[in-house]
Amino acid sequence: MQTAQFVVFVRMAFQDFTTKEGSLTLLHLKDRMRGALVNGLVNINISTIEKRYSLTSFHTGLISTGYDISFCALALFISYYGQKGHKPRWLAFAAFMLGLGSLVYSLPHFISGLYHYGSKITDTCVPSNGNSTTQGCTPSVAYKDSNFLYLFFLGQLLHGVGGTPLYTLGTAYLDDSVPNDKTSLYIGIGNSMSTLGPAIGFVLGGQMLDIYIDVNRVSNIDLTSDDPRRLGAWWIGFLLCWILSWSLIIPLSCFPKHLPGTEKIQHDKISQAHIYKGASIFAQGQFGENLKDLFKVLKGMLKNPVFLCLTAASCSEALVITGFVTFLPKFIENQFSQTASLAAILGGAALIPGAVIGQLASGIIMSKLKLLCRSMIKMAVATTVLSVLFSTVFTFGYCLNTPFAGVNQNYHYNNTKKFQLEALCNADCQCSHSSFNPVCDTKNVQYFSACYAGCINATRKGDLHVYEGCSCIPDDNPELSALKGKCGSTCSRMPLFLGVFLFCVIFTFMTSTSITTAVLRCVPDTQRSFSLGINWTFVRLLGGIPGPIFFGLVIDYSCILWNRDECNNQGACWIYDNPKMSYLMLAIGAPCKLFSVIAITAAYFLYKPPRAAETLSNGSNTERSTEDKDQNITVFNE
């Protein structure tokens, strides 16, 4: 009895909030939480997690796909079954699963022990004097920690369970409750506001990366902020999202099944569904309302050629978007020699404004010009072509590799054609290749460590950590000295790259919004929620899942220096070939964009509006459809 009274009290407390404005607010609070997790925190912490748990980019790309795998497994069922059920309660359950996924994702930090950054390793040259000190190898802690890959993957699976209802049921719930003259306004606001989620994730995650990873256990460390061995507290953001996600459960569960006025609003909706052979099946009485009709409805939807072409274009766009969003911070970090935290902020500075501008511009254009389905498809073709043109930034916006002795150039005293860390100048130094602690000489040449540079003395001059007596540094350096840390980048192309890439993002998201709206217009009104489920299932299966994996493999292929422990077990990558990375990323992105142009163009020529047949609409409805405004635009999830 007390439980029932508590539920009644809570519902009364939120009664004034159960309005269209309230639903918009709560739906996009949840979407921002999801965006902060999946499109923000997960992506910007990839580099840190790779180094901490000895993972490759292929592994982290696989982790990212966990969200899409669970989405694919559940989207059809949830979108079909949930469209007749209590949508707010589905969304409350989604908030619970989203928070649970965040908690699971943070667990590796608490059960993996302290991070060992190699402070006990002597990084100066200690001559062996001919005495061998070779011992049996002991696998590094980081290598053993790679088993936490499965826990990260489970967290992403749970994130996918929490995100699935939002795109299908959340969008449909809002669209069902909004009149035609307000749909574009509400959904347009939702599109732009939802991008705040990734923005929060990028900013929050970037700030957390400035905090030492074991801040909850260690009070003082002997590592500077620019030391490559220093890792940030990636896990704090996930704990915050866990708490905030669960705080939305009660408010979401208090919403009614339908907001006031929904029935009348639905009666006024006008269809622009594409006319094709087999479409008449949706006009049969109660067809499609029972769960047993799911596969029949699915078959009927897949016979719609316009829907299929637009879905194919969505898949190719999603493959590019998920790949770039996942690895853009890492690309900036390595191309322009930035720290992980700053790379995250810079990546967000290009992605977030681009997504906001693109989606708002697309929504405003379609609303103000009152574009019908065919015109929306034509607009998608134009914006895709423009995004292809701006994607060519990868052919000229990259930086050349920093000279690295033993990696991309020889040592001064080594004239062999094969690049390797060991040379005559450091042969007797007993250097460890499992701890990357770079130094830079006065000629801006980088070395793996002071030991591999042959340095025998280490001193401090003010704030500088200086190594002297370095036998591998050329004789024209009078002091044969080097400074601790990576060499600073001399490349000045970062502003050019970010500026051009911003326009690529803008037109990409303009395409995404117009395609999604056209998808909703070209299907029967009764199956709009299910059409979103089908569309997003294919998008995740053919775009979201392979995207991070393909881009991860490409980035791994461009690696020129892998981390290996004393047993020669491969870990994360230390150094990449910048031009190779840039060209390989373009080699994936450009063909996908061209495929999108072909698919959207095919949809344009195949589309037949309702007035071409009298089976689904009469003349008066056809005329009224010209005044119909944008029905739905899905929220940001790229």
XYZ file of C-alpha atoms in Angstrom:
638
model
C 0.000 0.000 0.000
C 2.807 2.364 0.824
C 4.416 1.628 -2.551
C 1.193 2.488 -4.402
C 0.848 5.740 -2.463
C 4.440 6.634 -3.283
C 3.810 6.056 -7.009
C 0.688 8.256 -6.899
C 2.616 10.972 -5.071
C 5.436 10.919 -7.623
C 3.031 11.080 -10.556
C 1.255 14.061 -9.005
C 4.591 15.776 -8.494
C 5.404 15.438 -12.198
C 1.860 16.041 -13.496
C 2.530 19.588 -14.636
C 5.638 18.379 -16.458
C 3.807 15.854 -18.659
C 3.348 18.231 -21.584
C 4.825 18.425 -25.079
C 7.513 20.746 -23.776
C 8.196 18.452 -20.846
C 8.442 15.376 -23.058
C 10.813 17.217 -25.380
C 12.977 18.217 -22.428
C 13.170 14.747 -20.870
C 13.663 12.928 -24.163
C 16.607 15.090 -25.034
C 18.065 14.993 -21.545
C 18.203 11.251 -22.022
C 19.577 11.635 -25.536
C 22.291 13.989 -24.312
C 23.237 11.391 -21.729
C 23.438 8.739 -24.428
C 25.355 11.061 -26.739
C 27.789 12.011 -23.972
C 28.498 8.318 -23.457
C 28.499 6.723 -26.895
C 29.548 9.623 -29.107
C 31.627 11.478 -26.528
C 33.276 9.661 -23.635
C 33.780 6.331 -25.405
C 35.437 7.953 -28.414
C 37.769 10.437 -26.746
C 39.029 7.846 -24.260
C 40.012 5.352 -26.943
C 43.668 6.353 -26.992
C 43.893 6.211 -23.186
C 42.181 2.824 -22.929
C 44.414 1.398 -25.662
C 47.533 2.353 -23.753
C 46.202 1.380 -20.331
C 44.933 -2.068 -21.327
C 47.312 -2.808 -24.206
C 44.660 -2.815 -26.950
C 44.962 -2.190 -30.676
C 42.707 0.148 -32.662
C 40.981 -2.948 -34.034
C 40.086 -3.928 -30.456
C 38.734 -0.488 -29.559
C 36.835 -0.385 -32.833
C 35.297 -3.726 -31.846
C 34.327 -2.258 -28.468
C 32.540 0.613 -30.213
C 30.467 -1.832 -32.262
C 28.928 -3.355 -29.119
C 26.396 -0.534 -29.064
C 25.356 -1.217 -32.637
C 25.208 -4.987 -32.194
C 22.646 -4.790 -29.398
C 20.795 -2.087 -31.339
C 20.480 -4.402 -34.352
C 19.308 -7.284 -32.202
C 16.538 -5.273 -30.539
C 15.480 -2.457 -32.886
C 12.930 -4.396 -34.961
C 11.206 -5.937 -31.949
C 11.138 -2.740 -29.886
C 10.001 -0.499 -32.753
C 7.230 -2.898 -33.825
C 5.968 -4.085 -30.451
C 6.626 -0.859 -28.560
C 4.727 1.393 -30.983
C 1.460 -0.004 -29.584
C 2.635 -0.087 -25.975
C 3.437 2.446 -23.238
C 6.345 4.307 -24.832
C 7.396 6.359 -21.750
C 7.868 3.187 -19.699
C 10.047 1.752 -22.434
C 12.109 4.931 -22.233
C 12.393 4.645 -18.438
C 13.718 1.102 -18.867
C 16.162 2.451 -21.463
C 17.483 5.017 -18.966
C 18.100 2.224 -16.461
C 20.058 0.146 -19.000
C 22.054 3.161 -20.129
C 23.175 3.814 -16.563
C 23.961 0.149 -15.979
C 26.137 0.110 -19.097
C 28.071 3.135 -17.849
C 28.708 1.436 -14.522
C 29.945 -1.763 -16.193
C 32.159 0.205 -18.583
C 33.969 1.862 -15.656
C 34.585 -1.404 -13.752
C 37.980 -2.266 -15.355
C 39.541 0.665 -13.543
C 38.450 -0.623 -10.137
C 39.427 -4.263 -10.625
C 42.625 -3.931 -12.666
C 44.924 -2.590 -9.956
C 47.314 0.346 -10.185
C 48.594 1.586 -13.520
C 52.321 0.817 -13.878
C 53.978 3.438 -16.029
C 57.555 2.136 -15.657
C 58.949 4.587 -13.109
C 61.512 2.041 -11.940
C 63.072 1.711 -15.372
C 66.339 3.584 -15.859
C 65.979 5.600 -19.047
C 69.646 6.559 -19.431
C 72.333 4.427 -21.023
C 73.969 1.979 -18.590
C 76.882 0.226 -20.391
C 76.833 -3.522 -19.970
C 80.653 -3.868 -20.042
C 80.226 -7.088 -21.898
C 78.174 -8.713 -19.121
C 74.866 -10.175 -20.235
C 71.912 -9.591 -17.951
C 69.332 -11.402 -20.047
C 66.659 -13.103 -17.933
C 63.473 -14.963 -18.583
C 60.683 -12.703 -19.715
C 57.719 -11.723 -17.569
C 54.615 -10.537 -19.434
C 53.735 -6.952 -18.611
C 50.720 -6.070 -16.484
C 49.214 -4.152 -19.401
C 49.328 -7.274 -21.555
C 47.393 -9.227 -18.938
C 44.901 -6.370 -18.625
C 43.882 -6.771 -22.290
C 41.323 -9.319 -21.027
C 39.184 -6.377 -19.900
C 38.227 -5.994 -23.560
C 35.198 -8.190 -22.837
C 34.009 -5.987 -19.980
C 34.206 -2.878 -22.167
C 32.279 -4.727 -24.863
C 29.558 -5.728 -22.376
C 29.211 -2.105 -21.274
C 28.676 -1.047 -24.876
C 26.083 -3.797 -25.381
C 24.126 -2.396 -22.435
C 24.498 1.125 -23.824
C 22.890 -0.164 -27.029
C 19.953 -1.611 -25.104
C 19.448 1.782 -23.497
C 19.746 3.735 -26.735
C 17.478 1.638 -28.973
C 14.053 2.832 -27.704
C 15.073 6.484 -28.013
C 15.410 6.499 -31.809
C 12.308 4.485 -32.562
C 9.790 5.020 -29.760
C 11.055 8.349 -28.405
C 10.889 10.107 -31.765
C 7.511 8.520 -32.575
C 6.080 9.489 -29.160
C 6.958 13.120 -29.703
C 5.852 13.173 -33.337
C 2.494 11.574 -32.465
C 1.822 14.375 -29.975
C 2.794 17.368 -32.119
C 0.543 19.026 -34.753
C 1.741 19.472 -38.312
C 2.554 23.148 -37.948
C 4.782 22.461 -34.915
C 6.521 19.241 -35.952
C 9.490 20.846 -37.692
C 9.986 23.243 -34.785
C 9.967 20.567 -32.066
C 12.009 17.973 -33.935
C 14.404 20.614 -35.261
C 15.071 21.845 -31.737
C 15.550 18.253 -30.662
C 18.085 17.608 -33.406
C 20.244 20.584 -32.533
C 19.950 20.185 -28.779
C 20.788 16.480 -28.933
C 24.261 17.329 -30.197
C 24.958 18.773 -26.770
C 25.371 15.189 -25.595
C 28.566 14.529 -27.562
C 29.698 18.059 -26.756
C 29.315 17.371 -23.040
C 31.129 14.081 -23.496
C 34.039 15.680 -25.335
C 34.422 18.542 -22.876
C 33.883 16.429 -19.764
C 36.136 13.657 -21.007
C 38.821 16.102 -22.044
C 38.849 17.641 -18.578
C 38.999 14.229 -16.895
C 42.018 13.278 -19.009
C 43.955 16.073 -17.290
C 43.495 14.206 -13.993
C 45.820 11.286 -13.287
C 44.205 7.894 -13.905
C 44.647 6.583 -10.338
C 43.613 9.787 -8.575
C 41.417 7.724 -6.235
C 44.423 5.715 -5.039
C 47.573 7.796 -5.614
C 48.152 11.319 -4.312
C 51.498 12.096 -5.945
C 53.314 10.822 -9.056
C 56.601 11.631 -10.764
C 55.076 12.334 -14.183
C 54.577 15.674 -15.918
C 51.417 16.477 -17.864
C 53.210 16.066 -21.215
C 54.791 12.726 -20.348
C 53.500 10.103 -22.852
C 53.289 7.553 -20.036
C 50.789 9.664 -18.101
C 47.177 8.598 -18.569
C 44.016 10.469 -17.597
C 41.087 9.474 -15.356
C 38.880 8.195 -18.183
C 36.498 6.410 -15.790
C 35.119 9.415 -13.869
C 32.824 10.553 -16.682
C 31.178 7.132 -16.898
C 30.368 7.149 -13.193
C 28.737 10.572 -13.535
C 26.629 9.388 -16.487
C 25.575 6.320 -14.495
C 24.151 8.524 -11.722
C 22.512 11.031 -14.073
C 20.914 8.344 -16.259
C 19.255 6.661 -13.326
C 17.936 10.009 -12.121
C 15.720 10.145 -15.255
C 13.963 6.829 -14.611
C 11.169 8.147 -12.362
C 10.319 11.294 -14.406
C 10.090 9.265 -17.645
C 7.867 6.592 -16.079
C 5.375 9.266 -14.932
C 4.364 10.281 -18.467
C 1.008 8.960 -19.773
C 0.772 6.565 -22.706
C -0.484 9.414 -24.926
C -0.274 13.134 -24.319
C -3.556 15.117 -24.421
C -4.793 15.832 -27.959
C -2.816 13.060 -29.646
C -5.837 11.412 -31.306
C -6.941 14.582 -33.085
C -3.407 15.389 -34.160
C -2.989 11.935 -35.687
C -6.232 12.326 -37.623
C -4.863 15.453 -39.319
C -1.613 13.851 -40.505
C -1.287 13.554 -44.291
C 0.601 10.735 -46.018
C 3.189 11.102 -48.789
C 3.975 7.380 -48.933
C 5.650 6.085 -52.101
C 3.285 4.111 -54.377
C 4.710 0.706 -55.345
C 3.587 -2.847 -56.020
C 2.692 -4.490 -52.729
C 1.922 -1.262 -50.860
C -1.787 -2.061 -50.741
C -1.148 -4.628 -48.010
C -0.887 -1.804 -45.465
C -4.430 -0.604 -46.215
C -6.004 -3.840 -44.978
C -7.972 -3.187 -41.782
C -6.027 -4.059 -38.641
C -3.027 -5.460 -40.514
C 0.269 -4.773 -38.809
C -1.115 -4.224 -35.346
C -0.373 -7.749 -34.074
C 3.062 -9.119 -33.289
C 2.401 -12.114 -35.569
C 2.303 -9.742 -38.571
C 5.854 -8.508 -37.928
C 7.548 -10.458 -40.715
C 4.750 -9.727 -43.189
C 5.091 -6.015 -42.490
C 8.870 -6.286 -42.756
C 8.555 -7.993 -46.121
C 6.161 -5.342 -47.350
C 8.470 -2.535 -46.244
C 11.468 -4.118 -47.944
C 9.576 -4.126 -51.244
C 9.590 -0.323 -51.186
C 12.474 0.583 -53.572
C 12.683 4.205 -52.432
C 12.903 3.159 -48.795
C 15.621 0.622 -49.665
C 17.706 3.147 -51.620
C 17.497 5.738 -48.856
C 18.363 3.099 -46.249
C 21.372 2.004 -48.324
C 22.558 5.615 -48.444
C 22.050 5.911 -44.681
C 24.233 2.832 -44.167
C 27.136 4.200 -46.203
C 26.856 7.572 -44.484
C 26.790 5.889 -41.066
C 29.896 3.850 -41.875
C 31.842 7.046 -42.551
C 30.353 9.028 -39.657
C 30.894 6.367 -36.992
C 34.433 5.731 -38.191
C 35.434 9.387 -38.145
C 33.637 10.186 -34.893
C 35.319 7.219 -33.199
C 38.860 7.968 -34.294
C 38.930 11.711 -35.054
C 40.451 12.625 -31.642
C 43.132 9.985 -32.149
C 43.765 11.246 -35.694
C 44.260 14.815 -34.434
C 46.431 13.634 -31.541
C 48.872 11.834 -33.837
C 48.773 14.058 -36.921
C 49.340 17.337 -35.087
C 51.247 16.110 -31.991
C 48.546 17.114 -29.501
C 47.778 15.691 -26.070
C 44.814 13.325 -25.763
C 42.748 15.897 -23.835
C 43.397 18.739 -26.285
C 42.773 16.451 -29.275
C 39.398 15.558 -27.763
C 38.459 19.226 -27.415
C 39.617 20.056 -30.951
C 37.727 17.090 -32.372
C 34.588 18.219 -30.592
C 35.135 21.758 -31.898
C 34.796 20.405 -35.446
C 32.148 17.730 -34.935
C 29.675 19.412 -32.579
C 29.197 22.789 -34.316
C 29.162 21.016 -37.671
C 26.402 18.667 -36.546
C 24.352 21.503 -35.016
C 24.656 23.763 -38.048
C 24.007 20.931 -40.492
C 20.882 19.636 -38.788
C 19.429 23.070 -38.035
C 20.100 24.309 -41.561
C 18.532 21.219 -43.102
C 15.462 21.413 -40.864
C 14.954 25.129 -41.490
C 15.336 24.776 -45.265
C 12.849 21.897 -45.462
C 10.383 23.725 -43.219
C 10.561 27.173 -44.793
C 10.479 25.887 -48.382
C 7.828 23.277 -47.489
C 9.769 20.614 -49.334
C 7.959 17.435 -50.303
C 9.607 14.036 -50.343
C 11.084 14.318 -53.860
C 12.608 17.711 -53.109
C 14.102 16.389 -49.865
C 15.810 13.604 -51.805
C 17.165 16.119 -54.322
C 18.532 18.197 -51.455
C 20.257 15.094 -50.036
C 22.013 14.511 -53.374
C 23.363 18.071 -53.425
C 24.643 18.054 -49.835
C 26.303 14.650 -50.310
C 28.196 15.883 -53.364
C 29.402 18.909 -51.393
C 30.555 16.714 -48.499
C 32.577 14.591 -50.958
C 34.357 17.693 -52.214
C 35.282 18.857 -48.710
C 36.451 15.359 -47.686
C 39.453 15.841 -49.968
C 41.022 17.700 -47.011
C 42.647 14.359 -46.156
C 44.793 14.640 -49.294
C 46.427 17.901 -48.248
C 45.557 18.541 -44.595
C 47.879 15.985 -43.024
C 51.315 16.544 -41.470
C 54.570 14.896 -42.434
C 56.134 12.473 -39.991
C 58.390 13.821 -37.273
C 61.934 12.470 -37.801
C 62.304 9.467 -35.495
C 65.666 7.734 -35.196
C 65.366 4.009 -35.764
C 61.722 4.273 -36.872
C 61.526 6.388 -40.025
C 65.182 7.343 -40.405
C 68.583 5.940 -39.493
C 70.741 6.910 -36.562
C 73.691 9.166 -37.299
C 76.121 6.268 -37.028
C 73.954 3.696 -38.791
C 73.903 3.575 -42.591
C 71.828 0.436 -43.055
C 68.636 0.555 -45.116
C 66.622 -1.156 -42.395
C 65.210 1.086 -39.665
C 65.510 -0.390 -36.165
C 65.865 0.964 -32.634
C 69.096 -0.918 -31.936
C 72.239 0.587 -33.469
C 75.995 0.647 -32.861
C 75.707 3.816 -30.783
C 73.367 2.197 -28.222
C 74.359 -1.473 -28.564
C 75.840 -1.658 -25.042
C 73.125 0.328 -23.250
C 70.751 -2.489 -22.232
C 67.739 -0.414 -23.366
C 64.178 -1.576 -22.722
C 61.771 -1.366 -25.647
C 58.678 -1.866 -23.456
C 58.664 1.668 -22.002
C 58.189 4.560 -24.420
C 59.784 7.679 -22.924
C 60.815 9.830 -25.910
C 63.440 12.568 -26.013
C 64.084 15.206 -28.664
C 67.428 16.640 -29.766
C 68.127 20.188 -30.928
C 67.589 19.186 -34.578
C 64.002 18.133 -33.795
C 64.859 14.435 -34.184
C 62.991 12.159 -31.792
C 64.357 9.077 -30.013
C 62.477 6.240 -28.339
C 64.134 7.001 -25.002
C 67.244 8.627 -23.605
C 68.750 5.142 -23.474
C 68.238 4.559 -27.200
C 69.751 8.013 -27.811
C 72.827 6.789 -25.941
C 72.551 9.447 -23.209
C 74.505 8.731 -20.031
C 73.661 11.766 -17.864
C 70.361 13.289 -16.786
C 70.081 16.756 -15.226
C 67.426 19.378 -14.580
C 67.787 22.965 -15.753
C 64.859 24.849 -14.319
C 61.710 23.182 -15.647
C 63.611 21.282 -18.323
C 64.736 17.684 -18.025
C 67.991 17.520 -20.024
C 69.971 14.457 -21.107
C 73.657 14.853 -21.965
C 76.467 12.792 -23.397
C 74.203 11.165 -26.005
C 76.294 9.009 -28.322
C 73.552 8.591 -30.956
C 73.086 12.332 -31.503
C 75.153 13.759 -34.408
C 78.503 15.439 -33.737
C 77.290 18.848 -34.993
C 75.314 19.135 -31.741
C 78.018 20.646 -29.461
C 76.526 19.345 -26.219
C 75.167 16.052 -27.598
C 72.056 16.795 -25.515
C 68.322 16.118 -25.715
C 65.176 17.255 -23.895
C 62.642 14.918 -22.339
C 59.370 14.575 -24.235
C 58.155 14.334 -27.806
C 59.422 16.770 -30.397
C 57.068 19.662 -30.974
C 55.212 19.636 -34.267
C 56.427 22.066 -36.919
C 53.299 21.457 -38.995
C 50.905 24.410 -39.258
C 48.085 22.685 -41.150
C 45.817 21.958 -38.202
C 43.653 25.141 -38.595
C 43.274 24.384 -42.311
C 42.284 20.771 -41.636
C 39.760 21.631 -38.914
C 38.242 24.459 -40.973
C 37.683 22.388 -44.118
C 36.607 19.325 -42.142
C 33.975 21.456 -40.391
C 32.227 22.054 -43.748
C 32.454 18.340 -44.517
C 30.649 17.632 -41.242
C 28.000 20.293 -41.918
C 26.995 18.871 -45.290
C 27.196 15.297 -44.005
C 24.646 16.005 -41.281
C 22.464 17.975 -43.678
C 22.375 14.803 -45.767
C 21.585 12.653 -42.756
C 18.639 14.810 -41.686
C 17.079 15.074 -45.137
C 17.457 11.320 -45.771
C 15.804 10.453 -42.470
C 12.901 12.814 -43.120
C 12.439 11.379 -46.620
C 12.428 7.859 -45.128
C 9.547 8.832 -42.843
C 7.656 10.422 -45.726
C 7.949 7.527 -48.186
C 6.363 4.879 -45.907
C 2.748 4.394 -44.714
C 1.821 6.577 -41.748
C 0.953 3.581 -39.582
C 4.438 2.137 -39.944
C 6.630 5.166 -39.294
C 7.970 3.832 -35.997
C 8.679 0.471 -37.592
C 10.332 2.146 -40.584
C 12.720 3.827 -38.165
C 13.420 0.460 -36.588
C 14.175 -1.159 -39.955
C 16.246 1.785 -41.125
C 18.322 1.980 -37.958
C 18.800 -1.797 -37.911
C 20.396 -1.748 -41.348
C 22.303 1.427 -40.517
C 23.821 -0.184 -37.441
C 24.393 -3.551 -39.082
C 25.983 -2.285 -42.297
C 27.306 1.086 -41.140
C 27.689 1.456 -37.395
C 29.247 -1.964 -36.777
C 31.779 -2.215 -39.632
C 32.647 1.512 -39.550
C 34.820 1.582 -36.397
C 36.273 -1.844 -37.251
C 37.351 -0.808 -40.756
C 38.766 2.497 -39.579
C 40.494 0.760 -36.669
C 42.157 -1.712 -39.048
C 43.252 1.149 -41.285
C 44.800 3.027 -38.389
C 46.552 -0.125 -37.179
C 47.884 -0.676 -40.704
C 49.493 2.762 -40.616
C 51.364 1.994 -37.362
C 55.159 1.998 -37.659
C 56.097 1.413 -34.010
C 54.229 -1.023 -31.755
C 54.588 -1.338 -28.026
C 56.008 -4.747 -27.087
C 56.866 -6.133 -23.659
C 60.005 -8.109 -22.860
C 58.296 -11.277 -24.123
C 57.602 -9.565 -27.490
C 53.836 -9.472 -26.885
C 52.291 -6.709 -28.984
C 50.378 -3.933 -27.237
C 49.172 -0.516 -28.383
C 50.742 1.529 -31.154
C 53.200 4.290 -30.237
C 53.903 5.960 -33.597
C 51.913 6.173 -36.843
C 52.768 7.076 -40.431
C 50.803 10.322 -40.784
C 50.451 10.530 -44.603
C 49.572 6.844 -44.814
C 46.911 7.192 -42.119
C 45.334 10.178 -43.849
C 45.201 8.593 -47.304
C 43.845 5.301 -45.983
C 41.026 7.074 -44.128
C 40.122 8.881 -47.341
C 40.262 5.560 -49.202
C 37.361 4.344 -47.033
C 35.401 7.594 -46.835
C 35.358 8.681 -50.484
C 33.901 5.459 -52.002
C 31.197 5.397 -49.313
C 30.238 8.973 -50.111
C 30.093 8.234 -53.842
C 27.877 5.220 -53.147
C 25.552 7.510 -51.168
C 25.227 9.831 -54.164
C 24.286 6.915 -56.424
C 21.748 5.463 -53.973
C 20.041 8.781 -53.247
C 19.891 9.624 -56.961
C 18.230 6.264 -57.624
C 15.655 7.015 -54.907
C 14.894 10.352 -56.569
C 14.043 8.772 -59.928
C 12.129 5.834 -58.406
C 9.881 7.882 -56.129
C 6.190 8.100 -57.092
C 4.035 10.468 -54.991
C 0.527 9.461 -53.810
C -1.279 11.385 -56.565
C 0.084 8.835 -59.090
C -2.460 6.310 -57.780
C -5.881 6.456 -56.154
C -5.484 3.355 -53.987
C -3.955 5.150 -51.002
C -5.053 8.770 -51.369
C -7.709 10.810 -53.206
C -7.306 14.090 -54.992
C -8.137 16.317 -52.038
C -5.648 14.633 -49.781
C -3.014 14.942 -52.473
C -3.558 18.666 -52.709
C -3.453 19.020 -48.934
C -0.193 17.090 -48.810
C 1.561 20.018 -50.458
C 1.037 21.980 -47.257
C 2.249 19.204 -45.028
C 5.366 20.144 -43.095
C 8.205 17.989 -41.925
C 6.878 15.058 -39.938
C 9.912 13.607 -38.250
C 13.606 14.157 -37.996
C 15.436 11.670 -35.858
C 17.735 12.786 -33.077
C 21.521 12.925 -33.383
C 23.306 9.545 -33.249
C 26.246 9.549 -35.504
